[in-house]
Amino acid sequence: AQKVTQAQTEISVVEKEDVTLDCVYETRDTTYYLFWYKQPPSGELVFLIRRNSFDEQNEISGRYSWNFQKSTSSFNFTITASQVVDSAVYFCAPGAAGNKLTFGGGTRVLVKP
Amino acid sequence: DADVTQTPRNRITKTGKRIMLECSQTKGHDRMYWYRQDPGLGLRLIYYSFDVKDINKGEISDGYSVSRQAQAKFSLSLESAIPNQTALYFCATSGAGEETQYFGPGTRLLVL
C-alpha cells in the first residue's frame, strides 16, 4: 500500500511570495506516477502536474515547478509569485499500477492580497 | 460542456434510505473511479472499474455498491445510508496507459 505525508497543513503568504509544498511518499512499486491536484474553494479537483518515477528531471510550467527526489521519496511543488487565485487546498497523490491514486491530507494555501 | 458530470450535485437523505449517485463522461476513457472526501481530509478510493466487465473494491467499499452500465457511465449506490457516509463524493476517469485521472465536480451528500 502507498502512503503520502503532506506535513504542512496550512501555509499563509502574501501575494507575490513563492510557496513550496512538501510531499513525502512511500511505495513498494518500482514504477509509479506522482501527481499534484488543486482543490479551490469551489470544491472541484483540478489536475496540475504529473511526474513519472523513472524521470527525475525537474521542470517548470509557468508559475509551477516541482522537485522530484526519488532517493528521498519526495515530490515538492512550488508556486512562484503567488496570486490570490492560488488560494486552495493542494493534494499530492502517487499513482500505483493501474492508476489507483493515494491522496495525502492536503495543504491549504492562503494567499493574501 | 464538462467532460465528467455527476448527478445530483447535492443530496440530503435520511438514515436507511437507498440512494444512487451517477457519473457520466464524454472523454472516451475506459477507467472510472469513485472516491469520497471527508472534511479536512484527502480522497479515499471506494470502487474502480477498468472496463464495463471489470469492477474492483477500493480502500473503503463497505456499505457501497457500484454499477458500470456502459463505458461512459458508472453509478455508486448506498444501499442503506448512514450518517457517517456524509461526505463529498467524486467520480474520476482515466484512459488506459494515460495515468492522469480527471475528476467530476463532486456530489455533496448529507445523511441525516
Short mmCIF file of N, CA, C and O in Angstrom, two decimals, chain A:
data_model
loop_
_atom_site.label_atom_id
_atom_site.label_comp_id
_atom_site.label_asym_id
_atom_site.label_seq_id
_atom_site.Cartn_x
_atom_site.Cartn_y
_atom_site.Cartn_z
N ALA A 1 0.84 -1.19 0.00
CA ALA A 1 0.00 0.00 0.00
C ALA A 1 0.88 1.25 0.00
O ALA A 1 2.02 1.22 0.48
N GLN A 2 0.37 2.28 -0.55
CA GLN A 2 1.11 3.52 -0.59
C GLN A 2 0.70 4.42 0.56
O GLN A 2 -0.38 4.30 1.11
N LYS A 3 1.61 5.34 0.90
CA LYS A 3 1.33 6.28 1.96
C LYS A 3 1.89 7.63 1.55
O LYS A 3 2.95 7.71 0.93
N VAL A 4 1.17 8.68 1.87
CA VAL A 4 1.59 10.02 1.49
C VAL A 4 1.54 10.93 2.71
O VAL A 4 0.55 10.92 3.44
N THR A 5 2.57 11.71 2.92
CA THR A 5 2.60 12.65 4.03
C THR A 5 2.79 14.06 3.50
O THR A 5 3.79 14.36 2.84
N GLN A 6 1.82 14.90 3.77
CA GLN A 6 1.95 16.33 3.50
C GLN A 6 1.98 17.00 4.87
O GLN A 6 0.95 17.25 5.48
N ALA A 7 3.16 17.26 5.36
CA ALA A 7 3.34 17.70 6.73
C ALA A 7 2.77 19.09 7.00
O ALA A 7 2.35 19.40 8.12
N GLN A 8 2.72 19.91 5.98
CA GLN A 8 2.21 21.28 6.15
C GLN A 8 0.69 21.26 5.99
O GLN A 8 0.18 20.93 4.93
N THR A 9 -0.02 21.59 7.05
CA THR A 9 -1.47 21.58 6.94
C THR A 9 -1.99 22.89 6.35
O THR A 9 -2.97 22.90 5.62
N GLU A 10 -1.30 23.99 6.65
CA GLU A 10 -1.73 25.28 6.12
C GLU A 10 -0.53 26.20 5.97
O GLU A 10 0.36 26.24 6.83
N ILE A 11 -0.53 26.93 4.85
CA ILE A 11 0.53 27.92 4.60
C ILE A 11 -0.15 29.23 4.24
O ILE A 11 -1.04 29.25 3.38
N SER A 12 0.29 30.30 4.86
CA SER A 12 -0.26 31.62 4.56
C SER A 12 0.85 32.52 4.04
O SER A 12 1.91 32.62 4.67
N VAL A 13 0.62 33.13 2.89
CA VAL A 13 1.63 34.01 2.29
C VAL A 13 0.95 35.28 1.80
O VAL A 13 -0.28 35.34 1.67
N VAL A 14 1.78 36.25 1.49
CA VAL A 14 1.30 37.47 0.88
C VAL A 14 1.53 37.36 -0.62
O VAL A 14 2.50 36.75 -1.07
N GLU A 15 0.63 37.91 -1.38
CA GLU A 15 0.72 37.84 -2.84
C GLU A 15 2.12 38.18 -3.32
O GLU A 15 2.79 39.06 -2.78
N LYS A 16 2.55 37.43 -4.33
CA LYS A 16 3.84 37.54 -4.98
C LYS A 16 4.95 36.78 -4.28
O LYS A 16 6.05 36.66 -4.84
N GLU A 17 4.70 36.28 -3.11
CA GLU A 17 5.69 35.42 -2.46
C GLU A 17 5.64 34.03 -3.11
O GLU A 17 4.62 33.62 -3.66
N ASP A 18 6.76 33.31 -3.03
CA ASP A 18 6.79 31.93 -3.51
C ASP A 18 6.29 31.00 -2.41
O ASP A 18 6.46 31.27 -1.21
N VAL A 19 5.68 29.90 -2.84
CA VAL A 19 5.15 28.91 -1.90
C VAL A 19 5.66 27.53 -2.31
O VAL A 19 5.51 27.14 -3.47
N THR A 20 6.25 26.82 -1.37
CA THR A 20 6.70 25.45 -1.65
C THR A 20 5.95 24.48 -0.76
O THR A 20 5.92 24.64 0.46
N LEU A 21 5.36 23.49 -1.39
CA LEU A 21 4.56 22.47 -0.71
C LEU A 21 5.35 21.17 -0.69
O LEU A 21 5.84 20.71 -1.72
N ASP A 22 5.44 20.58 0.50
CA ASP A 22 6.23 19.36 0.66
C ASP A 22 5.35 18.12 0.53
O ASP A 22 4.19 18.11 0.95
N CYS A 23 5.92 17.08 -0.02
CA CYS A 23 5.23 15.80 -0.14
C CYS A 23 6.26 14.68 -0.01
O CYS A 23 7.26 14.67 -0.74
N VAL A 24 6.01 13.77 0.91
CA VAL A 24 6.85 12.59 1.06
C VAL A 24 5.95 11.38 0.92
O VAL A 24 4.87 11.34 1.50
N TYR A 25 6.39 10.41 0.17
CA TYR A 25 5.53 9.26 -0.09
C TYR A 25 6.27 7.96 0.18
O TYR A 25 7.52 7.93 0.25
N GLU A 26 5.50 6.90 0.35
CA GLU A 26 6.05 5.55 0.48
C GLU A 26 5.36 4.68 -0.55
O GLU A 26 4.14 4.72 -0.68
N THR A 27 6.13 3.87 -1.24
CA THR A 27 5.56 2.94 -2.20
C THR A 27 6.48 1.76 -2.38
O THR A 27 7.70 1.89 -2.28
N ARG A 28 5.88 0.62 -2.68
CA ARG A 28 6.68 -0.57 -2.99
C ARG A 28 6.74 -0.80 -4.50
O ARG A 28 7.41 -1.72 -4.96
N ASP A 29 6.02 0.03 -5.24
CA ASP A 29 6.05 -0.11 -6.69
C ASP A 29 7.38 0.41 -7.22
O ASP A 29 7.92 1.40 -6.73
N THR A 30 7.89 -0.25 -8.25
CA THR A 30 9.13 0.21 -8.85
C THR A 30 8.87 1.27 -9.91
O THR A 30 9.72 2.11 -10.19
N THR A 31 7.70 1.20 -10.49
CA THR A 31 7.29 2.22 -11.46
C THR A 31 5.98 2.82 -11.00
O THR A 31 5.04 2.09 -10.69
N TYR A 32 5.92 4.11 -10.95
CA TYR A 32 4.72 4.77 -10.46
C TYR A 32 4.69 6.20 -10.99
O TYR A 32 5.64 6.66 -11.64
N TYR A 33 3.60 6.87 -10.71
CA TYR A 33 3.44 8.26 -11.12
C TYR A 33 3.13 9.11 -9.90
O TYR A 33 2.61 8.62 -8.90
N LEU A 34 3.46 10.36 -9.99
CA LEU A 34 3.20 11.30 -8.92
C LEU A 34 2.42 12.47 -9.47
O LEU A 34 2.75 12.99 -10.55
N PHE A 35 1.41 12.87 -8.74
CA PHE A 35 0.52 13.93 -9.20
C PHE A 35 0.38 15.01 -8.14
O PHE A 35 0.48 14.75 -6.94
N TRP A 36 0.07 16.21 -8.60
CA TRP A 36 -0.42 17.28 -7.74
C TRP A 36 -1.76 17.73 -8.30
O TRP A 36 -1.90 17.96 -9.51
N TYR A 37 -2.73 17.84 -7.37
CA TYR A 37 -4.05 18.35 -7.71
C TYR A 37 -4.35 19.57 -6.84
O TYR A 37 -3.88 19.67 -5.71
N LYS A 38 -5.17 20.44 -7.37
CA LYS A 38 -5.60 21.65 -6.66
C LYS A 38 -7.10 21.58 -6.43
O LYS A 38 -7.86 21.20 -7.32
N GLN A 39 -7.53 21.94 -5.22
CA GLN A 39 -8.95 21.99 -4.91
C GLN A 39 -9.27 23.41 -4.42
O GLN A 39 -9.06 23.74 -3.26
N PRO A 40 -9.78 24.25 -5.30
CA PRO A 40 -10.14 25.61 -4.90
C PRO A 40 -11.37 25.60 -4.00
O PRO A 40 -12.00 24.55 -3.83
N PRO A 41 -11.72 26.75 -3.43
CA PRO A 41 -12.88 26.80 -2.52
C PRO A 41 -14.18 26.29 -3.15
O PRO A 41 -15.06 25.83 -2.42
N SER A 42 -14.29 26.34 -4.44
CA SER A 42 -15.50 25.84 -5.11
C SER A 42 -15.62 24.32 -5.05
O SER A 42 -16.69 23.78 -5.30
N GLY A 43 -14.55 23.63 -4.72
CA GLY A 43 -14.63 22.20 -4.43
C GLY A 43 -14.16 21.24 -5.49
O GLY A 43 -13.94 20.06 -5.18
N GLU A 44 -14.03 21.67 -6.72
CA GLU A 44 -13.62 20.71 -7.75
C GLU A 44 -12.15 20.38 -7.62
O GLU A 44 -11.39 21.08 -6.97
N LEU A 45 -11.74 19.30 -8.24
CA LEU A 45 -10.33 18.88 -8.22
C LEU A 45 -9.73 19.13 -9.60
O LEU A 45 -10.22 18.63 -10.60
N VAL A 46 -8.65 19.87 -9.60
CA VAL A 46 -8.03 20.26 -10.85
C VAL A 46 -6.65 19.62 -10.95
O VAL A 46 -5.81 19.79 -10.06
N PHE A 47 -6.41 18.90 -12.02
CA PHE A 47 -5.10 18.29 -12.25
C PHE A 47 -4.08 19.38 -12.56
O PHE A 47 -4.33 20.27 -13.37
N LEU A 48 -2.92 19.31 -11.90
CA LEU A 48 -1.86 20.28 -12.13
C LEU A 48 -0.69 19.68 -12.88
O LEU A 48 -0.32 20.13 -13.95
N ILE A 49 -0.04 18.69 -12.25
CA ILE A 49 1.16 18.13 -12.87
C ILE A 49 1.25 16.64 -12.61
O ILE A 49 0.66 16.11 -11.68
N ARG A 50 2.04 15.97 -13.45
CA ARG A 50 2.29 14.54 -13.32
C ARG A 50 3.77 14.30 -13.58
O ARG A 50 4.37 14.93 -14.44
N ARG A 51 4.33 13.38 -12.81
CA ARG A 51 5.73 13.02 -12.97
C ARG A 51 5.85 11.51 -12.95
O ARG A 51 5.26 10.85 -12.11
N ASN A 52 6.65 10.95 -13.86
CA ASN A 52 6.90 9.51 -13.86
C ASN A 52 8.06 9.19 -12.93
O ASN A 52 9.03 9.95 -12.87
N SER A 53 8.02 8.06 -12.27
CA SER A 53 9.06 7.72 -11.30
C SER A 53 10.41 7.48 -11.95
O SER A 53 11.45 7.57 -11.29
N PHE A 54 10.41 7.19 -13.24
CA PHE A 54 11.68 6.91 -13.91
C PHE A 54 12.29 8.16 -14.54
O PHE A 54 13.30 8.09 -15.23
N ASP A 55 11.68 9.30 -14.30
CA ASP A 55 12.18 10.54 -14.87
C ASP A 55 12.31 11.57 -13.76
O ASP A 55 11.32 12.15 -13.32
N GLU A 56 13.53 11.79 -13.28
CA GLU A 56 13.72 12.70 -12.18
C GLU A 56 14.04 14.12 -12.62
O GLU A 56 14.38 14.96 -11.82
N GLN A 57 13.91 14.39 -13.88
CA GLN A 57 14.16 15.75 -14.34
C GLN A 57 13.10 16.68 -13.78
O GLN A 57 11.91 16.42 -13.87
N ASN A 58 13.55 17.73 -13.18
CA ASN A 58 12.63 18.71 -12.63
C ASN A 58 12.27 19.73 -13.70
O ASN A 58 13.09 20.07 -14.55
N GLU A 59 11.05 20.21 -13.63
CA GLU A 59 10.58 21.08 -14.70
C GLU A 59 9.87 22.29 -14.15
O GLU A 59 9.51 22.36 -12.97
N ILE A 60 9.67 23.22 -15.04
CA ILE A 60 8.89 24.41 -14.72
C ILE A 60 7.79 24.53 -15.75
O ILE A 60 8.02 24.33 -16.95
N SER A 61 6.60 24.84 -15.28
CA SER A 61 5.49 25.07 -16.19
C SER A 61 4.80 26.34 -15.74
O SER A 61 4.04 26.33 -14.77
N GLY A 62 5.09 27.41 -16.41
CA GLY A 62 4.52 28.68 -15.99
C GLY A 62 5.00 29.06 -14.61
O GLY A 62 6.21 29.11 -14.35
N ARG A 63 4.09 29.28 -13.69
CA ARG A 63 4.46 29.63 -12.32
C ARG A 63 4.65 28.41 -11.44
O ARG A 63 4.96 28.53 -10.26
N TYR A 64 4.43 27.23 -11.99
CA TYR A 64 4.57 25.99 -11.23
C TYR A 64 5.92 25.34 -11.54
O TYR A 64 6.36 25.32 -12.68
N SER A 65 6.53 24.78 -10.51
CA SER A 65 7.71 23.96 -10.70
C SER A 65 7.69 22.85 -9.66
O SER A 65 6.96 22.93 -8.67
N TRP A 66 8.46 21.81 -9.92
CA TRP A 66 8.47 20.70 -8.98
C TRP A 66 9.85 20.12 -8.88
O TRP A 66 10.65 20.18 -9.81
N ASN A 67 10.10 19.52 -7.72
CA ASN A 67 11.38 18.92 -7.40
C ASN A 67 11.13 17.49 -6.96
O ASN A 67 10.60 17.25 -5.88
N PHE A 68 11.49 16.56 -7.82
CA PHE A 68 11.29 15.14 -7.55
C PHE A 68 12.61 14.52 -7.17
O PHE A 68 13.57 14.55 -7.95
N GLN A 69 12.69 13.94 -5.98
CA GLN A 69 13.90 13.28 -5.49
C GLN A 69 13.52 11.85 -5.14
O GLN A 69 13.00 11.59 -4.05
N LYS A 70 13.80 10.93 -6.05
CA LYS A 70 13.42 9.54 -5.82
C LYS A 70 14.17 8.95 -4.63
O LYS A 70 13.62 8.14 -3.89
N SER A 71 15.40 9.37 -4.42
CA SER A 71 16.20 8.80 -3.33
C SER A 71 15.62 9.11 -1.96
O SER A 71 15.80 8.34 -1.01
N THR A 72 14.92 10.23 -1.83
CA THR A 72 14.31 10.60 -0.56
C THR A 72 12.78 10.51 -0.61
O THR A 72 12.11 10.91 0.33
N SER A 73 12.26 9.98 -1.72
CA SER A 73 10.80 9.82 -1.89
C SER A 73 10.07 11.14 -1.63
O SER A 73 9.07 11.19 -0.92
N SER A 74 10.57 12.18 -2.23
CA SER A 74 9.91 13.48 -2.06
C SER A 74 9.53 14.07 -3.41
O SER A 74 10.22 13.87 -4.41
N PHE A 75 8.43 14.77 -3.40
CA PHE A 75 7.91 15.36 -4.64
C PHE A 75 7.33 16.72 -4.26
O PHE A 75 6.13 16.86 -4.05
N ASN A 76 8.19 17.71 -4.17
CA ASN A 76 7.78 19.04 -3.71
C ASN A 76 7.33 19.91 -4.87
O ASN A 76 7.82 19.78 -6.00
N PHE A 77 6.43 20.81 -4.56
CA PHE A 77 5.76 21.62 -5.58
C PHE A 77 5.87 23.09 -5.19
O PHE A 77 5.64 23.43 -4.03
N THR A 78 6.25 23.93 -6.14
CA THR A 78 6.43 25.35 -5.85
C THR A 78 5.57 26.21 -6.75
O THR A 78 5.52 25.98 -7.97
N ILE A 79 4.92 27.17 -6.14
CA ILE A 79 4.20 28.20 -6.89
C ILE A 79 5.03 29.47 -6.78
O ILE A 79 5.30 29.96 -5.67
N THR A 80 5.43 29.99 -7.89
CA THR A 80 6.24 31.20 -7.91
C THR A 80 5.34 32.42 -8.07
O THR A 80 4.35 32.38 -8.80
N ALA A 81 5.68 33.47 -7.34
CA ALA A 81 4.91 34.73 -7.43
C ALA A 81 3.43 34.45 -7.24
O ALA A 81 2.61 34.67 -8.14
N SER A 82 3.07 33.98 -6.06
CA SER A 82 1.70 33.54 -5.79
C SER A 82 0.69 34.66 -6.03
O SER A 82 0.99 35.87 -5.92
N GLN A 83 -0.52 34.21 -6.38
CA GLN A 83 -1.63 35.13 -6.61
C GLN A 83 -2.80 34.69 -5.75
O GLN A 83 -2.88 33.53 -5.32
N VAL A 84 -3.73 35.59 -5.53
CA VAL A 84 -4.89 35.28 -4.68
C VAL A 84 -5.64 34.06 -5.22
O VAL A 84 -6.14 33.23 -4.47
N VAL A 85 -5.68 33.92 -6.52
CA VAL A 85 -6.39 32.78 -7.14
C VAL A 85 -5.71 31.45 -6.86
O VAL A 85 -6.28 30.38 -7.13
N ASP A 86 -4.50 31.48 -6.33
CA ASP A 86 -3.82 30.24 -5.97
C ASP A 86 -4.30 29.70 -4.63
O ASP A 86 -3.93 28.59 -4.24
N SER A 87 -5.10 30.46 -3.93
CA SER A 87 -5.64 30.01 -2.64
C SER A 87 -6.50 28.77 -2.86
O SER A 87 -7.49 28.81 -3.59
N ALA A 88 -6.10 27.68 -2.23
CA ALA A 88 -6.76 26.40 -2.45
C ALA A 88 -6.12 25.37 -1.55
O ALA A 88 -5.16 25.66 -0.82
N VAL A 89 -6.66 24.16 -1.59
CA VAL A 89 -6.00 23.03 -0.95
C VAL A 89 -5.29 22.24 -2.04
O VAL A 89 -5.87 21.97 -3.10
N TYR A 90 -4.05 21.88 -1.78
CA TYR A 90 -3.25 21.17 -2.77
C TYR A 90 -2.97 19.75 -2.27
O TYR A 90 -2.54 19.56 -1.13
N PHE A 91 -3.21 18.80 -3.16
CA PHE A 91 -3.03 17.40 -2.80
C PHE A 91 -1.93 16.77 -3.64
O PHE A 91 -1.89 16.93 -4.86
N CYS A 92 -1.07 16.04 -2.95
CA CYS A 92 -0.07 15.21 -3.58
C CYS A 92 -0.65 13.80 -3.65
O CYS A 92 -1.29 13.34 -2.68
N ALA A 93 -0.40 13.09 -4.76
CA ALA A 93 -1.01 11.77 -4.91
C ALA A 93 -0.13 10.88 -5.78
O ALA A 93 -0.04 11.10 -6.99
N PRO A 94 0.52 9.88 -5.20
CA PRO A 94 1.19 8.89 -6.02
C PRO A 94 0.18 7.93 -6.63
O PRO A 94 -0.86 7.66 -6.03
N GLY A 95 0.48 7.44 -7.82
CA GLY A 95 -0.40 6.51 -8.50
C GLY A 95 0.25 5.15 -8.62
O GLY A 95 1.32 5.01 -9.20
N ALA A 96 -0.43 4.13 -8.08
CA ALA A 96 0.08 2.77 -8.17
C ALA A 96 -0.22 2.20 -9.56
O ALA A 96 -0.86 2.85 -10.38
N ALA A 97 0.24 1.00 -9.78
CA ALA A 97 -0.06 0.33 -11.03
C ALA A 97 -1.57 0.28 -11.22
O ALA A 97 -2.29 -0.03 -10.29
N GLY A 98 -2.02 0.59 -12.39
CA GLY A 98 -3.44 0.61 -12.64
C GLY A 98 -4.11 1.89 -12.24
O GLY A 98 -5.33 1.94 -12.09
N ASN A 99 -3.33 2.92 -12.05
CA ASN A 99 -3.86 4.27 -11.81
C ASN A 99 -4.48 4.53 -10.46
O ASN A 99 -5.06 5.56 -10.25
N LYS A 100 -4.43 3.58 -9.52
CA LYS A 100 -5.07 3.86 -8.24
C LYS A 100 -4.27 4.92 -7.49
O LYS A 100 -3.11 4.74 -7.20
N LEU A 101 -4.92 6.01 -7.17
CA LEU A 101 -4.25 7.12 -6.51
C LEU A 101 -4.43 7.04 -5.00
O LEU A 101 -5.48 6.67 -4.51
N THR A 102 -3.36 7.42 -4.29
CA THR A 102 -3.44 7.57 -2.85
C THR A 102 -3.20 9.04 -2.54
O THR A 102 -2.16 9.59 -2.89
N PHE A 103 -4.16 9.68 -1.88
CA PHE A 103 -4.06 11.10 -1.64
C PHE A 103 -3.47 11.40 -0.26
O PHE A 103 -3.79 10.71 0.72
N GLY A 104 -2.67 12.44 -0.22
CA GLY A 104 -2.24 12.98 1.06
C GLY A 104 -3.38 13.77 1.69
O GLY A 104 -4.45 13.93 1.09
N GLY A 105 -3.14 14.26 2.90
CA GLY A 105 -4.18 15.01 3.60
C GLY A 105 -4.39 16.42 3.08
O GLY A 105 -5.35 17.09 3.46
N GLY A 106 -3.50 16.87 2.22
CA GLY A 106 -3.64 18.18 1.62
C GLY A 106 -2.97 19.29 2.41
O GLY A 106 -2.79 19.18 3.64
N THR A 107 -2.57 20.33 1.70
CA THR A 107 -2.03 21.54 2.31
C THR A 107 -2.87 22.71 1.86
O THR A 107 -3.03 22.93 0.65
N ARG A 108 -3.41 23.43 2.81
CA ARG A 108 -4.23 24.60 2.48
C ARG A 108 -3.30 25.80 2.30
O ARG A 108 -2.49 26.12 3.17
N VAL A 109 -3.41 26.44 1.16
CA VAL A 109 -2.62 27.64 0.87
C VAL A 109 -3.55 28.84 0.86
O VAL A 109 -4.57 28.84 0.16
N LEU A 110 -3.19 29.83 1.65
CA LEU A 110 -3.96 31.07 1.69
C LEU A 110 -3.04 32.19 1.20
O LEU A 110 -2.00 32.45 1.82
N VAL A 111 -3.41 32.81 0.11
CA VAL A 111 -2.63 33.91 -0.44
C VAL A 111 -3.39 35.21 -0.17
O VAL A 111 -4.50 35.40 -0.66
N LYS A 112 -2.76 36.07 0.62
CA LYS A 112 -3.40 37.32 0.99
C LYS A 112 -2.97 38.43 0.05
O LYS A 112 -1.82 38.49 -0.36
N PRO A 113 -3.88 39.32 -0.28
CA PRO A 113 -3.53 40.42 -1.19
C PRO A 113 -2.57 41.41 -0.53
O PRO A 113 -2.45 41.47 0.68
#
